[in-house]
PDB file of C-alpha atoms in Angstrom:
ATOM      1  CA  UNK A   1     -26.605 206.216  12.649  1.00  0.00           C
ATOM      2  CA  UNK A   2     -26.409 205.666  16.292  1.00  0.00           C
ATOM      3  CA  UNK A   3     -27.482 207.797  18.828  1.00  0.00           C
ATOM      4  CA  UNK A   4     -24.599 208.352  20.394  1.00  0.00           C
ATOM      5  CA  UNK A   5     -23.274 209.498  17.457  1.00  0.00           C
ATOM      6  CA  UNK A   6     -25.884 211.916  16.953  1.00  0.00           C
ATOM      7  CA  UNK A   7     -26.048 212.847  20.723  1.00  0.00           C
ATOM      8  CA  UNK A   8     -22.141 213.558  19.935  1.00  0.00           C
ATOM      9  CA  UNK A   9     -22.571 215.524  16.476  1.00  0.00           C
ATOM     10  CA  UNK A  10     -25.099 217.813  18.008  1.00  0.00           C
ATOM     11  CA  UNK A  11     -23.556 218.141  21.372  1.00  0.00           C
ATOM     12  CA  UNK A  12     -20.073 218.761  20.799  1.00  0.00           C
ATOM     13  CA  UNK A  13     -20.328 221.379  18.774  1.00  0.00           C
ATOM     14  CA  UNK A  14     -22.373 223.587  21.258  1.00  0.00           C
ATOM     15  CA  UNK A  15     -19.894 223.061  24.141  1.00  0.00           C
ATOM     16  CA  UNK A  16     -16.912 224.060  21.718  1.00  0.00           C
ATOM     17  CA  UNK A  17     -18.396 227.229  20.514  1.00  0.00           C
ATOM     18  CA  UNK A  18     -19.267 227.775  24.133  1.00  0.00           C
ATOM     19  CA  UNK A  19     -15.664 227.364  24.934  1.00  0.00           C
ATOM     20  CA  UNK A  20     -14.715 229.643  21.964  1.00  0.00           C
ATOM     21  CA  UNK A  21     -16.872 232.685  23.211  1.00  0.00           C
ATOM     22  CA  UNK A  22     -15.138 232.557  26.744  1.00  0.00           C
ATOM     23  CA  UNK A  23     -11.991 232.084  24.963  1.00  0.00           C
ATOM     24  CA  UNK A  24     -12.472 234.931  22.601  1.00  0.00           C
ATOM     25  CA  UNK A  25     -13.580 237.548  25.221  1.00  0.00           C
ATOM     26  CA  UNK A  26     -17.045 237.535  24.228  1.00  0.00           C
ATOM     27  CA  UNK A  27     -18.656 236.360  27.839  1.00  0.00           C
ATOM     28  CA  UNK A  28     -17.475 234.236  30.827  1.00  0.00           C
ATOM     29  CA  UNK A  29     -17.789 231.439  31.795  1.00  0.00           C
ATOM     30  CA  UNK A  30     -20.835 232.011  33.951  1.00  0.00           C
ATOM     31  CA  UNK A  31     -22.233 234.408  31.847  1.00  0.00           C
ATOM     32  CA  UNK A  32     -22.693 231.367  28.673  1.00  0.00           C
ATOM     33  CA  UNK A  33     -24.202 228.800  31.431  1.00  0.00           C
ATOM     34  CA  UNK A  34     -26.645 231.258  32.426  1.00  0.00           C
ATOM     35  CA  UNK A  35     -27.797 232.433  29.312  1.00  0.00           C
ATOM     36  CA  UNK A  36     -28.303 228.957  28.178  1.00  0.00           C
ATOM     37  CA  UNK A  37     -30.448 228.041  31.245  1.00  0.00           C
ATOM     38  CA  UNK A  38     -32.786 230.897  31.229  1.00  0.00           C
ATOM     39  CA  UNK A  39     -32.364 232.111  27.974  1.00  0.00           C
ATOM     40  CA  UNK A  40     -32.903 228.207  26.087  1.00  0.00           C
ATOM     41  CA  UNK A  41     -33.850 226.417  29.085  1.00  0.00           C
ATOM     42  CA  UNK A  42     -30.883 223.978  29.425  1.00  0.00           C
ATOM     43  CA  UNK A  43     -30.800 222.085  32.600  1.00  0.00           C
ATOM     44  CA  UNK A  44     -27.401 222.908  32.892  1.00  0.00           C
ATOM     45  CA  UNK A  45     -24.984 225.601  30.994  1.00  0.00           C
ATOM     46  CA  UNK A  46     -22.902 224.092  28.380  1.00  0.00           C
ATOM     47  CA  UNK A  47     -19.298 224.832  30.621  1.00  0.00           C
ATOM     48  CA  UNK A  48     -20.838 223.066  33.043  1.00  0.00           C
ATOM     49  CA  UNK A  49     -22.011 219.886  30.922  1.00  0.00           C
ATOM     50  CA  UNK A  50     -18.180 220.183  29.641  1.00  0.00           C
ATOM     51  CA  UNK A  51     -16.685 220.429  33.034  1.00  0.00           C
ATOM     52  CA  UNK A  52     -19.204 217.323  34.464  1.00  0.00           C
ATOM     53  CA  UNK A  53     -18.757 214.652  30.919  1.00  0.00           C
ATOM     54  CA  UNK A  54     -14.576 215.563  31.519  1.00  0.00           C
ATOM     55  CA  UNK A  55     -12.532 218.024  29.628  1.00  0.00           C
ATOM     56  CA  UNK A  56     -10.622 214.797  28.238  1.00  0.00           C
ATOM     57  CA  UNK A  57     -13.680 213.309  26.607  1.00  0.00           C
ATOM     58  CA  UNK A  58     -14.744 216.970  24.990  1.00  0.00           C
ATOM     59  CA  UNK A  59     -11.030 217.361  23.743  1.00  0.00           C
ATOM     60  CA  UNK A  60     -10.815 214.066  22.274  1.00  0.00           C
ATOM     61  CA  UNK A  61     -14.356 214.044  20.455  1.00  0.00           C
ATOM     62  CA  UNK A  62     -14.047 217.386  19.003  1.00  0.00           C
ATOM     63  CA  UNK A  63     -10.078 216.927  18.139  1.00  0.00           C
ATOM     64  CA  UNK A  64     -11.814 213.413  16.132  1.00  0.00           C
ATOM     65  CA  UNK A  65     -14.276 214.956  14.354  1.00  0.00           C
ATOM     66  CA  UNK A  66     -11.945 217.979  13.617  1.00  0.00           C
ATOM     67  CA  UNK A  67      -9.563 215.524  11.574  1.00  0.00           C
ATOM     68  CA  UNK A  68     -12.733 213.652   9.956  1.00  0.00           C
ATOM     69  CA  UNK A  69     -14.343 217.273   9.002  1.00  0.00           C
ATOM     70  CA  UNK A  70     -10.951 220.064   8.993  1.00  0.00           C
ATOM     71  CA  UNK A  71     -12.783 222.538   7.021  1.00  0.00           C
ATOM     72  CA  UNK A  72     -15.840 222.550   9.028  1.00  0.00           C
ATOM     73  CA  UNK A  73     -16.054 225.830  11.446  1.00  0.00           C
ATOM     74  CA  UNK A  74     -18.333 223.907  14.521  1.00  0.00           C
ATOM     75  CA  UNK A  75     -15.446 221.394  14.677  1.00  0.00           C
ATOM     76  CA  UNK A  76     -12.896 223.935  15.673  1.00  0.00           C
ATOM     77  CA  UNK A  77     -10.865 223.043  19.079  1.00  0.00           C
ATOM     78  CA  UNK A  78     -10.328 225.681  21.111  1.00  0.00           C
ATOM     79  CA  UNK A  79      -6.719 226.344  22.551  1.00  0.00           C
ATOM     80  CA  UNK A  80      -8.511 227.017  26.076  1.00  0.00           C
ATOM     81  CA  UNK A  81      -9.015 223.829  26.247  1.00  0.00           C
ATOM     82  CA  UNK A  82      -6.376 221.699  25.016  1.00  0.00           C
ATOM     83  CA  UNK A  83      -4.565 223.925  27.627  1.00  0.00           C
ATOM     84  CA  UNK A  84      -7.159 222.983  29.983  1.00  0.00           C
ATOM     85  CA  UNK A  85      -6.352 218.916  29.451  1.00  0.00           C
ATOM     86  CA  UNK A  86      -2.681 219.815  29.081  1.00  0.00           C
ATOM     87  CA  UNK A  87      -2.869 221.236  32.215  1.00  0.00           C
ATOM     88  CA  UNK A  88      -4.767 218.440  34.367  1.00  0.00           C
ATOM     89  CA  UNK A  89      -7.771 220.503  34.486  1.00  0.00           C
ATOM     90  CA  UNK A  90     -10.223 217.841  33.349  1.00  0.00           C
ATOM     91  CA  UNK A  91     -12.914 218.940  35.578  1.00  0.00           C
ATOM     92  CA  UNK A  92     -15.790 216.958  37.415  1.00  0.00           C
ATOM     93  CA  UNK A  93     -13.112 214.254  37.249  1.00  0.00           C
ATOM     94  CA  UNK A  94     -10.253 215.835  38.685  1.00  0.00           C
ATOM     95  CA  UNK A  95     -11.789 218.793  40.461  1.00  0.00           C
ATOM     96  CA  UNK A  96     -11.248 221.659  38.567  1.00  0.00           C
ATOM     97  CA  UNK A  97     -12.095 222.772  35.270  1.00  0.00           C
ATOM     98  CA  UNK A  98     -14.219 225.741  34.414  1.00  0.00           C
ATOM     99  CA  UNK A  99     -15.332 225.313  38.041  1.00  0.00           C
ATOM    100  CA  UNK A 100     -14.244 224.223  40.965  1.00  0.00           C
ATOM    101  CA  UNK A 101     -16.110 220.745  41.976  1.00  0.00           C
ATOM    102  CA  UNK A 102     -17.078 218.793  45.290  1.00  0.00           C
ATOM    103  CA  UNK A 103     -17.914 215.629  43.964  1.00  0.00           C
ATOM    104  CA  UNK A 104     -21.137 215.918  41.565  1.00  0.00           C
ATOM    105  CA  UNK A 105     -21.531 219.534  41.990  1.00  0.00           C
ATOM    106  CA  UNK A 106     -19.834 222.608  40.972  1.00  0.00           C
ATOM    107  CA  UNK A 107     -18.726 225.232  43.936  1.00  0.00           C
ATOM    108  CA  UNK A 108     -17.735 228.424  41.842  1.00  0.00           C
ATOM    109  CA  UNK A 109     -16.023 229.388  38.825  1.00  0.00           C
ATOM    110  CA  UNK A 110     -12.154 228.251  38.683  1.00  0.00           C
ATOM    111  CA  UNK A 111      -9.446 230.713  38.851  1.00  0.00           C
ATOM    112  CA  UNK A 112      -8.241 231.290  35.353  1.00  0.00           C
ATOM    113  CA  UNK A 113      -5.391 229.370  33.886  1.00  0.00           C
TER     114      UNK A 113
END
């Protein structure tokens, strides 16, 4: 095993169930980055990661390991977000995503889709 493919496995996950408590009305979107860099001492919140690696890449690794693993909960794609990519919000990349972006950094939390 590679460690991409570890980095992947492990990552992934945590910025889809991120993505699922936004989605779900749980917290927002700044809400889960700050609670994962106080609370678990992140260097950045998990939207944020998403937002700066490209809402493409996320949708397409999770969306792959989805089909390999269908009945496996942490795989689950989150709507938000293939409306995201539908939408050209690919984030770091593009601009916008969960936040709006000026080159490498993020300037505020994106209007909502």
């Amino acid at each position: 095993i590679n460690a991409e493919y570890m980095g992947n496995r492990l990552l992934v996950p945590y910025l889809g169930q991120a993505l699922l408590l936004v989605e779900r009305g749980v917290s927002s979107i700044a809400d889960v980055d700050v609670a994962m860099r106080l609370g678990a001492g992140m260097p950045m919140g998990p939207l944020t990661l998403a937002d700066y690696v490209g809402l493409d890449t996320c949708l397409s690794i999770l969306q792959g390991w989805n089909s390999r693993f269908p009945d496996e909960p942490a795989y689950e794609v989150p709507k938000s977000l293939e409306a995201m990519v539908k939408a050209g919000r690919l984030g770091r990349k593009s601009g916008m995503g969960f936040y709006n972006w000026k080159g490498d950094k993020p300037t505020g939390v994106a209007e909502a889709l």
